[in-house]
Coordinates of C-alpha atoms and ligand atoms in Angstrom, one line a residue:
M1 CA -16.0 58.6 -75.0
V2 CA -17.5 57.7 -78.4
T3 CA -20.9 56.4 -77.4
G4 CA -22.4 55.3 -74.2
E5 CA -22.8 51.7 -75.6
I6 CA -19.1 51.1 -76.2
D7 CA -18.0 52.5 -72.9
Q8 CA -20.5 50.4 -71.0
K9 CA -19.2 47.5 -69.1
E10 CA -20.3 44.0 -70.2
I11 CA -23.8 43.0 -69.0
I12 CA -23.8 40.1 -66.6
I13 CA -27.3 38.8 -66.3
G14 CA -29.3 37.5 -63.3
I15 CA -31.5 34.5 -63.8
D16 CA -34.2 33.1 -61.6
L17 CA -34.5 29.5 -62.9
G18 CA -37.8 28.6 -61.3
T19 CA -39.7 25.3 -61.0
T20 CA -42.7 27.0 -62.6
N21 CA -41.5 30.2 -64.0
S22 CA -38.1 31.6 -65.0
L23 CA -37.0 35.2 -65.4
V24 CA -34.0 37.2 -66.6
A25 CA -32.9 40.6 -65.4
Y26 CA -30.0 43.0 -65.6
V27 CA -28.9 46.3 -64.0
D28 CA -28.6 49.5 -66.0
K29 CA -28.1 53.1 -65.0
D30 CA -31.7 53.2 -63.8
G31 CA -31.4 50.2 -61.6
P32 CA -32.5 46.5 -61.9
Q33 CA -34.6 45.8 -65.0
L34 CA -36.7 42.7 -65.9
V35 CA -36.7 41.5 -69.4
K36 CA -40.2 41.2 -70.9
A37 CA -41.4 37.8 -72.1
E38 CA -42.3 37.1 -75.8
N39 CA -45.7 38.6 -75.8
G40 CA -46.7 41.7 -74.0
E41 CA -46.0 42.9 -70.5
R42 CA -45.4 39.6 -68.8
T43 CA -41.9 39.0 -67.4
L44 CA -42.5 35.4 -66.3
V45 CA -41.4 32.7 -68.7
P46 CA -43.1 29.4 -67.9
S47 CA -40.3 26.8 -67.2
I48 CA -41.8 24.5 -69.8
V49 CA -40.1 22.8 -72.8
H50 CA -42.1 21.3 -75.7
F51 CA -40.6 19.0 -78.3
S52 CA -42.6 19.3 -81.5
E53 CA -43.1 16.4 -83.9
G54 CA -40.9 18.1 -86.5
G55 CA -38.0 18.0 -84.0
G56 CA -38.3 21.7 -83.0
L57 CA -38.0 23.0 -79.5
I58 CA -40.4 25.5 -77.9
V59 CA -39.9 27.1 -74.5
G60 CA -42.2 29.3 -72.3
E61 CA -45.7 30.4 -72.9
A62 CA -46.0 28.7 -76.3
A63 CA -44.8 25.4 -74.7
R64 CA -47.4 25.9 -72.0
D65 CA -50.1 26.0 -74.6
K66 CA -49.0 22.5 -75.7
L67 CA -49.3 21.0 -72.2
A68 CA -52.9 19.8 -72.6
M69 CA -52.6 18.4 -76.1
Y70 CA -49.1 16.9 -75.9
P71 CA -48.4 15.9 -72.3
E72 CA -45.8 13.3 -73.1
S73 CA -43.6 15.7 -75.1
T74 CA -44.2 18.8 -72.9
I75 CA -41.9 18.9 -70.0
Y76 CA -42.6 21.0 -66.8
S77 CA -41.1 21.1 -63.3
V78 CA -37.7 20.1 -64.7
K79 CA -36.1 21.8 -61.7
R80 CA -37.5 19.0 -59.4
L81 CA -35.5 16.5 -61.4
L82 CA -32.2 18.3 -61.4
G83 CA -29.3 16.4 -59.7
K84 CA -31.7 13.6 -58.6
S85 CA -31.4 9.9 -58.9
Y86 CA -34.1 7.6 -60.1
S87 CA -34.6 6.2 -56.6
D88 CA -35.1 9.8 -55.2
L89 CA -38.0 10.2 -57.6
V90 CA -39.9 6.8 -57.9
T91 CA -42.9 8.0 -55.9
Y92 CA -42.9 11.5 -57.5
S93 CA -42.6 10.2 -61.1
K94 CA -45.9 8.4 -60.9
G95 CA -47.7 11.8 -60.9
L96 CA -45.8 13.0 -64.0
Q97 CA -47.3 13.1 -67.4
Y98 CA -44.0 12.4 -69.1
T99 CA -41.7 9.4 -68.7
I100 CA -38.5 9.3 -66.7
I101 CA -36.0 6.5 -66.7
D102 CA -33.0 5.4 -64.7
G103 CA -30.1 6.9 -66.7
E104 CA -26.3 6.4 -66.3
D105 CA -24.4 7.4 -63.1
E106 CA -27.6 6.9 -61.2
L107 CA -29.0 10.1 -62.7
I108 CA -32.4 10.2 -64.4
K109 CA -33.3 10.9 -68.0
V110 CA -36.6 12.0 -69.5
E111 CA -37.9 10.0 -72.5
I112 CA -39.4 12.1 -75.3
G113 CA -40.4 10.5 -78.6
G114 CA -37.9 7.7 -78.2
K115 CA -35.0 10.0 -77.3
Y116 CA -33.5 10.6 -73.9
Y117 CA -32.8 14.0 -72.4
S118 CA -31.1 14.8 -69.0
P119 CA -32.7 17.4 -66.7
I120 CA -29.5 19.4 -67.3
E121 CA -30.2 19.6 -71.1
L122 CA -33.8 20.5 -70.5
S123 CA -32.9 23.3 -68.0
A124 CA -30.2 24.5 -70.5
A125 CA -33.0 24.9 -73.1
I126 CA -34.8 27.3 -70.7
L127 CA -31.6 29.2 -70.0
R128 CA -30.7 29.4 -73.7
H129 CA -34.2 30.8 -74.3
L130 CA -33.7 33.5 -71.7
K131 CA -30.2 34.3 -72.9
R132 CA -31.4 34.8 -76.5
K133 CA -34.4 36.9 -75.3
I134 CA -32.2 39.5 -73.7
E135 CA -29.6 39.4 -76.5
S136 CA -32.2 40.2 -79.1
D137 CA -34.0 42.7 -76.9
K138 CA -30.9 44.7 -75.9
N139 CA -28.8 43.9 -79.0
V140 CA -25.9 42.7 -76.8
K141 CA -23.9 39.5 -76.5
V142 CA -24.3 37.9 -73.1
S143 CA -21.9 35.3 -71.8
K144 CA -21.9 35.5 -68.0
A145 CA -24.7 35.0 -65.5
V146 CA -25.7 34.6 -61.9
I147 CA -28.3 31.9 -61.3
T148 CA -30.4 31.4 -58.2
V149 CA -31.3 28.1 -56.6
P150 CA -33.5 27.2 -53.5
A151 CA -31.5 27.4 -50.3
Y152 CA -32.1 23.7 -49.7
F153 CA -30.3 22.7 -53.0
N154 CA -27.5 20.3 -52.2
D155 CA -24.1 20.0 -54.0
A156 CA -25.3 17.8 -56.8
Q157 CA -28.3 20.1 -57.6
R158 CA -26.1 23.2 -57.6
Q159 CA -23.6 21.5 -59.8
A160 CA -26.3 20.4 -62.2
T161 CA -27.6 24.0 -62.4
R162 CA -24.1 25.3 -63.1
D163 CA -23.7 22.6 -65.9
A164 CA -27.0 23.6 -67.4
G165 CA -25.7 27.2 -67.6
K166 CA -22.5 26.0 -69.3
L167 CA -24.5 24.0 -71.8
A168 CA -26.6 27.1 -72.6
G169 CA -23.4 29.0 -73.4
L170 CA -23.2 30.9 -70.1
E171 CA -20.3 31.2 -67.7
V172 CA -22.0 30.9 -64.3
L173 CA -20.2 33.3 -62.0
R174 CA -22.2 32.5 -59.0
I175 CA -25.0 30.3 -57.8
I176 CA -26.9 32.1 -55.1
N177 CA -29.8 31.2 -52.8
E178 CA -33.1 32.6 -53.9
P179 CA -34.1 34.1 -50.5
T180 CA -30.7 35.8 -50.3
A181 CA -31.4 37.4 -53.7
A182 CA -34.8 38.5 -52.6
A183 CA -33.3 40.2 -49.5
L184 CA -30.8 41.9 -51.8
A185 CA -33.6 43.3 -53.9
Y186 CA -35.4 44.7 -50.8
G187 CA -32.0 45.9 -49.4
E188 CA -31.4 48.2 -52.4
N189 CA -33.1 51.2 -50.8
S190 CA -32.6 50.1 -47.2
K191 CA -31.3 52.9 -45.0
T192 CA -30.7 50.6 -42.0
E193 CA -27.3 49.6 -41.0
S194 CA -28.3 46.2 -39.6
E195 CA -31.5 44.2 -39.4
T196 CA -32.8 40.6 -39.1
I197 CA -35.0 39.5 -42.0
A198 CA -37.2 36.5 -42.6
V199 CA -37.7 35.5 -46.3
Y200 CA -40.8 33.5 -46.9
D201 CA -40.8 32.0 -50.4
L202 CA -43.8 29.9 -51.5
G203 CA -43.5 29.3 -55.3
G204 CA -44.9 26.7 -57.6
G205 CA -42.9 23.8 -56.5
T206 CA -40.8 24.8 -53.5
F207 CA -41.1 26.4 -50.1
D208 CA -38.1 28.1 -48.5
I209 CA -37.8 30.0 -45.3
S210 CA -34.5 31.8 -44.6
I211 CA -33.4 34.0 -41.7
L212 CA -30.9 36.6 -42.8
K213 CA -28.9 39.2 -41.0
L214 CA -27.9 42.4 -42.6
S215 CA -25.1 44.2 -41.0
H216 CA -22.9 47.0 -42.4
G217 CA -23.9 46.0 -46.0
V218 CA -23.2 42.3 -45.5
Y219 CA -25.9 39.7 -45.8
D220 CA -25.4 36.8 -43.5
V221 CA -27.7 33.7 -43.7
L222 CA -28.4 32.6 -40.1
S223 CA -30.5 29.6 -41.0
T224 CA -32.6 28.0 -43.7
N225 CA -35.4 25.5 -43.8
G226 CA -38.0 24.4 -46.3
D227 CA -39.4 21.7 -48.5
T228 CA -38.9 21.2 -52.3
F229 CA -42.2 19.4 -52.5
L230 CA -44.4 22.1 -51.2
G231 CA -45.9 24.9 -53.3
G232 CA -48.6 26.1 -55.7
D233 CA -48.7 22.8 -57.5
D234 CA -49.8 21.1 -54.3
I235 CA -52.5 23.8 -53.9
D236 CA -53.7 23.0 -57.4
A237 CA -53.7 19.3 -56.7
S238 CA -55.7 19.8 -53.5
I239 CA -58.3 21.7 -55.5
V240 CA -58.5 18.9 -58.1
A241 CA -58.8 16.4 -55.2
H242 CA -61.6 18.4 -53.7
W243 CA -63.5 18.5 -57.1
T244 CA -63.0 14.8 -57.5
A245 CA -64.2 14.0 -54.0
K246 CA -67.3 16.2 -54.5
G247 CA -68.1 14.2 -57.6
L248 CA -68.0 17.3 -59.8
L249 CA -65.7 15.6 -62.3
E250 CA -67.8 12.5 -62.9
K251 CA -68.3 13.4 -66.6
V252 CA -64.6 14.2 -67.0
D253 CA -62.4 11.2 -67.9
L254 CA -59.3 11.9 -65.6
K255 CA -57.4 9.0 -67.2
N256 CA -57.3 11.0 -70.3
S257 CA -54.1 13.1 -69.9
E258 CA -55.6 16.0 -71.9
F259 CA -58.5 16.3 -69.5
K260 CA -56.2 15.9 -66.6
Q261 CA -54.1 18.8 -67.7
L262 CA -57.2 20.9 -68.3
V263 CA -58.6 20.3 -64.8
R264 CA -55.1 21.2 -63.4
L265 CA -55.2 24.5 -65.3
R266 CA -58.8 25.2 -64.1
A267 CA -57.7 24.6 -60.5
E268 CA -54.9 27.1 -61.0
E269 CA -57.3 29.6 -62.5
A270 CA -59.7 29.2 -59.6
K271 CA -56.9 29.7 -57.1
K272 CA -55.7 32.9 -58.8
H273 CA -59.3 34.2 -59.2
L274 CA -60.0 33.9 -55.5
S275 CA -57.2 36.4 -54.8
D276 CA -59.6 39.1 -55.9
H277 CA -63.0 37.5 -55.8
D278 CA -65.2 35.5 -53.4
R279 CA -66.2 32.7 -55.8
Y280 CA -65.0 30.9 -58.9
E281 CA -67.4 29.2 -61.3
N282 CA -66.7 27.8 -64.7
G283 CA -69.0 25.0 -65.9
P284 CA -68.7 22.1 -63.4
F285 CA -65.7 23.8 -61.7
V286 CA -66.9 25.7 -58.6
L287 CA -64.9 27.0 -55.6
D288 CA -65.6 29.5 -52.9
R289 CA -63.1 31.3 -50.8
A290 CA -64.1 29.6 -47.5
T291 CA -63.6 26.2 -49.0
F292 CA -60.4 27.3 -50.6
R293 CA -59.1 28.4 -47.2
S294 CA -59.9 25.1 -45.6
L295 CA -58.2 23.3 -48.4
I296 CA -54.9 25.2 -48.0
E297 CA -54.9 25.5 -44.2
P298 CA -52.8 22.3 -43.6
L299 CA -50.3 23.5 -46.2
V300 CA -49.9 26.9 -44.7
Q301 CA -49.6 25.3 -41.2
Q302 CA -46.7 23.2 -42.5
T303 CA -44.9 26.2 -43.7
I304 CA -45.4 27.9 -40.3
A305 CA -43.9 24.9 -38.5
K306 CA -40.8 25.3 -40.8
I307 CA -40.6 29.0 -39.9
D308 CA -40.5 28.0 -36.2
A309 CA -37.7 25.6 -36.9
A310 CA -35.7 28.1 -38.9
I311 CA -36.0 30.8 -36.2
K312 CA -34.9 28.2 -33.5
D313 CA -31.9 27.2 -35.7
A314 CA -31.0 30.9 -36.0
E315 CA -31.1 31.0 -32.1
L316 CA -33.5 33.9 -32.3
D317 CA -36.8 34.8 -30.8
L318 CA -39.7 35.7 -33.1
S319 CA -39.6 39.2 -31.6
E320 CA -36.1 39.8 -32.8
L321 CA -37.1 39.8 -36.4
D322 CA -37.2 43.2 -38.0
K323 CA -39.0 42.4 -41.2
V324 CA -40.6 39.7 -43.3
I325 CA -40.2 39.5 -47.1
L326 CA -42.7 37.7 -49.3
V327 CA -41.4 35.8 -52.3
G328 CA -43.1 33.4 -54.8
G329 CA -46.3 33.6 -56.8
S330 CA -48.2 31.7 -54.1
T331 CA -47.8 34.5 -51.5
R332 CA -50.3 36.4 -53.6
I333 CA -52.9 34.3 -51.9
R334 CA -54.7 36.5 -49.4
Y335 CA -55.1 33.8 -46.8
V336 CA -51.3 33.2 -46.8
K337 CA -50.6 36.8 -46.2
E338 CA -53.2 37.0 -43.4
R339 CA -51.8 34.0 -41.6
L340 CA -48.2 35.3 -41.9
Q341 CA -49.3 38.8 -40.6
E342 CA -51.0 37.1 -37.7
Y343 CA -47.9 34.9 -37.0
F344 CA -45.1 37.4 -37.4
K345 CA -46.9 40.5 -36.1
K346 CA -44.2 42.4 -38.2
P347 CA -44.2 44.6 -41.2
I348 CA -44.6 42.4 -44.2
F349 CA -42.7 43.5 -47.4
D350 CA -44.5 42.8 -50.6
D351 CA -43.9 46.0 -52.7
H352 CA -42.1 44.1 -55.4
N353 CA -44.0 41.5 -57.3
P354 CA -43.3 38.3 -55.3
D355 CA -42.5 36.3 -58.4
E356 CA -40.1 38.9 -59.8
V357 CA -38.1 39.8 -56.7
V358 CA -35.6 36.9 -56.9
A359 CA -34.6 37.8 -60.5
L360 CA -34.1 41.4 -59.4
G361 CA -31.8 40.3 -56.6
A362 CA -29.9 38.0 -59.0
A363 CA -29.3 41.0 -61.3
I364 CA -28.1 43.1 -58.4
Q365 CA -25.6 40.3 -57.4
A366 CA -24.5 40.1 -61.1
N367 CA -23.9 43.8 -61.0
I368 CA -21.8 43.5 -57.9
L369 CA -19.7 40.8 -59.6
A370 CA -19.3 43.1 -62.6
G371 CA -17.5 45.4 -60.2
N372 CA -20.2 48.1 -60.3
D373 CA -21.3 47.9 -56.7
S374 CA -18.5 46.7 -54.6
D375 CA -19.7 47.6 -51.1
K376 CA -22.0 44.6 -50.8
L377 CA -21.1 41.0 -50.0
L378 CA -23.0 37.8 -49.8
I379 CA -22.6 35.0 -47.3
D380 CA -24.4 31.7 -47.4
I381 CA -24.4 28.7 -45.2
T382 CA -24.1 24.9 -45.3
P383 CA -27.3 23.0 -44.7
L384 CA -25.7 19.8 -43.1
S385 CA -22.5 19.2 -41.2
L386 CA -19.4 18.0 -43.1
G387 CA -16.6 16.0 -41.7
I388 CA -14.4 12.9 -42.1
E389 CA -14.3 9.4 -40.7
T390 CA -11.8 8.9 -37.8
V391 CA -10.7 5.7 -36.0
G392 CA -13.5 3.3 -35.1
G393 CA -16.0 4.8 -37.7
L394 CA -16.6 8.1 -35.8
M395 CA -17.7 11.2 -37.6
D396 CA -15.4 14.1 -36.9
T397 CA -17.2 17.2 -38.0
I398 CA -15.0 19.8 -39.6
L399 CA -17.6 22.3 -40.9
P400 CA -20.7 22.3 -38.7
R401 CA -24.2 22.7 -40.1
N402 CA -25.2 26.3 -40.8
S403 CA -21.6 27.3 -41.2
K404 CA -21.0 30.4 -43.3
I405 CA -19.7 29.9 -46.9
P406 CA -17.3 30.6 -48.6
A407 CA -15.3 28.8 -45.8
S408 CA -12.0 27.3 -45.3
V409 CA -11.3 25.2 -42.2
G410 CA -8.4 22.9 -41.4
R411 CA -7.8 20.3 -38.6
S412 CA -4.8 18.3 -37.8
Y413 CA -4.7 14.5 -37.6
T414 CA -2.0 11.9 -37.1
T415 CA -1.5 8.2 -37.9
S416 CA -2.4 5.4 -35.4
V417 CA 0.1 2.8 -36.6
D418 CA 3.9 3.0 -36.7
G419 CA 5.3 3.4 -40.2
Q420 CA 1.8 4.0 -41.7
K421 CA 2.3 4.9 -45.4
N422 CA -1.3 5.7 -46.5
L423 CA -4.2 7.5 -44.9
K424 CA -7.7 7.2 -46.1
V425 CA -9.8 10.4 -46.0
A426 CA -13.5 9.6 -46.2
V427 CA -15.8 12.6 -46.4
Y428 CA -19.3 12.5 -44.9
Q429 CA -22.3 14.8 -44.6
G430 CA -24.7 14.5 -41.7
E431 CA -25.4 15.0 -38.0
R432 CA -24.9 11.6 -36.5
D433 CA -21.8 10.5 -34.5
M434 CA -21.1 7.3 -36.5
V435 CA -20.3 7.8 -40.2
S436 CA -22.3 4.7 -41.1
D437 CA -25.4 6.7 -40.2
N438 CA -24.4 9.7 -42.3
R439 CA -24.0 10.2 -46.1
K440 CA -20.7 9.4 -47.8
L441 CA -19.7 12.1 -50.3
G442 CA -16.4 10.7 -51.4
E443 CA -13.0 9.5 -50.3
F444 CA -9.3 9.6 -51.3
I445 CA -6.0 8.2 -50.1
L446 CA -3.1 10.3 -49.0
R447 CA -0.2 8.1 -50.2
D448 CA 3.5 7.9 -49.6
I449 CA 3.7 9.3 -46.1
P450 CA 7.4 8.8 -45.1
P451 CA 7.7 6.1 -42.4
M452 CA 7.4 7.6 -38.9
P453 CA 6.3 6.3 -35.6
A454 CA 2.5 6.5 -34.9
G455 CA 1.4 9.9 -33.7
I456 CA 4.3 11.8 -35.3
P457 CA 3.1 12.7 -38.8
K458 CA 1.1 15.9 -38.8
I459 CA -1.7 15.6 -41.4
L460 CA -3.7 18.7 -42.1
V461 CA -7.1 18.1 -43.6
E462 CA -8.6 21.2 -45.1
F463 CA -12.2 21.8 -46.2
V464 CA -12.7 24.6 -48.6
I465 CA -16.2 25.5 -49.7
N466 CA -16.5 28.1 -52.5
A467 CA -19.3 30.6 -52.8
D468 CA -21.4 28.1 -54.8
G469 CA -21.3 25.6 -52.0
I470 CA -19.0 23.2 -53.8
L471 CA -16.6 21.4 -51.5
K472 CA -12.9 20.7 -52.0
V473 CA -11.1 18.5 -49.5
K474 CA -7.3 18.6 -49.2
A475 CA -5.0 16.4 -47.0
K476 CA -1.3 17.3 -46.5
E477 CA 1.4 15.7 -44.4
E478 CA 3.1 18.8 -43.2
R479 CA 6.5 17.3 -42.3
S480 CA 7.1 15.9 -45.8
S481 CA 4.6 18.1 -47.8
T482 CA 2.9 15.0 -49.3
E483 CA -0.4 16.3 -50.6
T484 CA -3.7 15.1 -52.2
E485 CA -7.0 16.7 -52.8
I486 CA -10.4 16.0 -54.3
E487 CA -13.3 18.1 -55.4
I488 CA -16.6 16.6 -54.1
K489 CA -19.0 16.6 -57.1
S490 CA -21.3 14.0 -55.6
Q491 CA -23.4 12.7 -58.5
Y492 CA -26.4 12.8 -56.4
G493 CA -26.5 14.2 -52.9
V494 CA -29.1 14.2 -50.2
S495 CA -32.7 14.7 -51.1
E496 CA -34.7 17.1 -49.0
E497 CA -36.7 14.4 -47.4
E498 CA -33.5 12.6 -46.5
M499 CA -32.0 15.8 -45.1
G500 CA -35.0 16.3 -42.9
K501 CA -34.8 12.7 -41.8
M502 CA -31.1 13.0 -41.0
L503 CA -31.7 16.0 -38.8
L504 CA -34.6 14.3 -37.0
D505 CA -32.6 11.1 -36.5
S506 CA -29.7 13.1 -35.0
I507 CA -32.1 14.3 -32.3
K508 CA -33.9 11.0 -32.0
Y509 CA -30.7 8.9 -31.7
A510 CA -28.7 11.5 -29.7
E511 CA -28.6 9.3 -26.6
T512 CA -27.7 6.0 -28.4
D513 CA -25.2 7.9 -30.5
M514 CA -23.5 9.3 -27.4
K515 CA -23.3 5.9 -25.8
L516 CA -21.9 4.4 -28.9
K517 CA -19.4 7.2 -29.4
S518 CA -18.0 6.8 -25.8
L519 CA -17.7 3.1 -26.4
V520 CA -15.8 3.7 -29.7
D521 CA -13.7 6.3 -27.9
A522 CA -12.8 3.8 -25.1
R523 CA -12.0 1.1 -27.7
N524 CA -9.7 3.5 -29.5
E525 CA -7.9 4.5 -26.3
A526 CA -7.5 0.8 -25.4
N527 CA -6.1 0.0 -28.8
S528 CA -3.5 2.7 -28.5
L529 CA -2.6 1.4 -25.0
V530 CA -2.2 -2.1 -26.4
L531 CA 0.1 -0.9 -29.1
A532 CA 2.1 1.3 -26.7
S533 CA 2.5 -1.5 -24.2
Q534 CA 3.7 -4.0 -26.8
K535 CA 6.3 -1.4 -28.0
F536 CA 7.3 -0.8 -24.4
V537 CA 8.0 -4.5 -23.7
V538 CA 10.2 -4.8 -26.8
Q539 CA 12.2 -1.6 -26.1
N540 CA 12.7 -2.2 -22.3
A541 CA 13.2 -5.9 -22.1
V542 CA 16.4 -5.4 -20.1
I543 CA 14.7 -3.8 -17.1
L544 CA 11.6 -6.0 -16.9
T545 CA 11.4 -9.2 -14.9
E546 CA 9.9 -12.2 -16.6
Q547 CA 6.9 -12.0 -14.2
E548 CA 6.4 -8.3 -15.1
T549 CA 6.5 -9.1 -18.8
K550 CA 3.9 -11.9 -18.3
K551 CA 1.7 -9.5 -16.3
I552 CA 1.8 -6.9 -19.1
E553 CA 1.0 -9.6 -21.7
S554 CA -2.0 -10.8 -19.7
H555 CA -3.3 -7.2 -19.3
V556 CA -2.9 -6.8 -23.1
Q557 CA -4.9 -10.0 -23.7
T558 CA -7.7 -8.9 -21.3
L559 CA -7.9 -5.5 -23.0
K560 CA -8.0 -7.1 -26.4
S561 CA -10.9 -9.3 -25.5
L562 CA -12.8 -6.5 -23.8
T563 CA -12.5 -4.2 -26.8
A564 CA -14.2 -6.9 -28.9
G565 CA -17.2 -6.5 -26.5
E566 CA -19.6 -3.7 -25.9
D567 CA -18.9 -3.0 -22.2
K568 CA -17.4 0.5 -22.1
D569 CA -17.1 0.6 -18.3
A570 CA -15.2 -2.7 -18.2
I571 CA -12.8 -1.4 -20.9
E572 CA -12.2 1.8 -18.9
A573 CA -11.8 -0.1 -15.6
E574 CA -9.2 -2.5 -17.2
M575 CA -7.3 0.4 -18.7
Q576 CA -7.1 2.1 -15.3
A577 CA -5.9 -1.1 -13.6
F578 CA -3.3 -1.6 -16.4
N579 CA -2.1 2.0 -16.1
E580 CA -1.7 1.7 -12.3
F581 CA 0.3 -1.5 -12.8
S582 CA 2.6 -0.1 -15.5
R583 CA 3.2 3.4 -14.1
P584 CA 6.1 2.3 -11.8
L585 CA 7.5 0.3 -14.7
A586 CA 7.4 3.3 -16.9
E587 CA 9.2 5.4 -14.3
R588 CA 11.8 2.7 -13.8
A589 CA 12.3 2.6 -17.6
M590 CA 12.6 6.3 -17.8
D591 CA 15.3 6.4 -15.0
H592 CA 17.2 3.6 -16.7
N593 CA 17.1 5.4 -20.1
L594 CA 18.1 8.6 -18.5
A595 CA 21.1 6.9 -16.8
E596 CA 22.1 5.3 -20.1
A597 CA 21.9 8.7 -21.9
L598 CA 24.0 10.3 -19.2
K599 CA 26.5 7.5 -19.4
G600 CA 26.8 8.2 -23.2
K601 CA 27.4 11.9 -22.3
K602 CA 30.3 11.0 -20.0
L603 CA 31.9 8.9 -22.7
D604 CA 31.9 12.0 -24.9
Ligands
ADP1 P1 -41.4 29.2 -58.9 O1 -40.5 30.1 -58.1 O2 -41.6 27.9 -58.2 O3 -41.0 29.0 -60.3 P2 -43.3 31.3 -58.8 O4 -42.8 32.1 -57.7 O5 -43.3 31.9 -60.2 O6 -42.8 29.8 -58.9 O7 -44.8 31.0 -58.4 C1 -45.6 30.2 -59.2 C2 -46.8 29.8 -58.5 O8 -47.5 30.9 -58.0 C3 -47.8 28.9 -59.3 O9 -48.2 27.8 -58.5 C4 -48.9 29.9 -59.5 O10 -50.1 29.2 -59.7 C5 -48.9 30.7 -58.3 N1 -49.6 32.0 -58.4 C6 -49.3 33.0 -59.3 N2 -50.1 34.0 -59.2 C7 -51.0 33.7 -58.2 C8 -52.1 34.3 -57.5 N3 -52.6 35.5 -57.9 N4 -52.7 33.6 -56.5 C9 -52.3 32.4 -56.2 N5 -51.3 31.8 -56.7 C10 -50.6 32.4 -57.7
MG2 MG1 -39.1 31.0 -57.2

């Protein structure tokens, strides 16, 4: 060994790319280390990008200082725009100080000084800043990273995060969920073999609750819930609204964006001040702790409702949780801690700084991927069910909601028509029984299936989700090995509001859906019976009397007209009558065919 430096394995960094603040960390021989920000002791780099008039780009604390003076060219909360379409954001964009426009591919762009930037480019600027920071600090070259995202991020948002990394010159080895990273940071010194953990993350822009299970060194996410439009920003906004309502801001022109920014910063200052003091006062801006509590009570209550839902989804009882981990700067608020203590009645873990713990976990995961800590694994889950469309527009779920990923699941299908050459595979996400109520993620056609009678081809449809939650769908006709696959990189996926709505709708419409599903099932069955009967008539003409053939045809007509209607019971009754009529005919045909076959044998 010449020097320790040369012998050392390559550093893979962990990045917490936050809505409000971002951090970078790595693991050395002394454990996980956070990289200090530009000036002083702070590790948090504000996720803010400023475009200066000279064309320069400033990131972090220095960009934050420009927020009040240059609101149109200082971009914050970029993470909320990642992987979103314009229509996802129309309401939200009204509150922004900068301008967003409807870009190509239904994705948005941000307009700055007559130029257009994608949220991916803006996030890349933050990532590049963090990469350069650690490179100059440690005098190393860094090319690989693990980046964390909220558990609720969908495919498009994860993909956008990955693309931002690539643009910043980083190979993104893994995208992992923030709460999972936090649990990993607290799991470092854990002596327990198995435990159930709730991770409560209230940051600047997002709220996440995750229920994890640790067993034998493996982290398993049992359920997740949350809201990407709930966090410290909303607390600041409620303080501003309170001051406005009290008439405290009469002299302040809130239409002036510089003032507006200043008031926003005052609100945040007041909020933080109240973590250690009973009262905040700065000129016209006054806030006492009791008022503050009443302002945030509804917000805290909302998060508690989501905890309830997550625990229910995990099929657990509150009493089965072993510990609670606090994540996110907003959990420094005393009232939040108190309410959680009261609710959980469990040890609450807040030894690590709540706004640093995710980056620490990301670094630990990076270190595992570097091969330095191989006895730990991460398992994540899918937030919505994934499946394909089958006959009659039914959703056939292949990967149920809350399935563990990475995952690989296959299911066999067949054709419904003789000689069918092509099979369309349409992939959907959602909880409803009819695909039209779910979200289409993509489709492809399996072509050139060799001609075979209906029901004979064996088509395996496989869903493979990798560790980043990116889905690949493959269809293969097994008798002929015809094969096609797609990677689902939905340009924009389901927003969190939609996701919540989809889950609610699946409960609300459960009964209607079930009725509709049984109607479609009956229609499908009737259609197969019609096809089979028509085939039967052609193949067995010799043994059927003219009257019998006519009777079959009349049953076929009745069934056809019934399937056009909505009466499931009538379809089923007619199928039963038809089957009763045709059973002796089928038996006779079988006897006849058997006799013919035996005759053939004798000739041999
Ligand atoms: P994100 O993960 O969304 O980037 P962070 O976890 O860094 O966000 O949390 C940022 C939020 O935490 C901001 O809204 C900030 O105002 C808030 N915050 C930071 N410190 C405190 C504090 N002492 N009291 C209350 N809120 C705080
Ligand atoms: Mg965070």
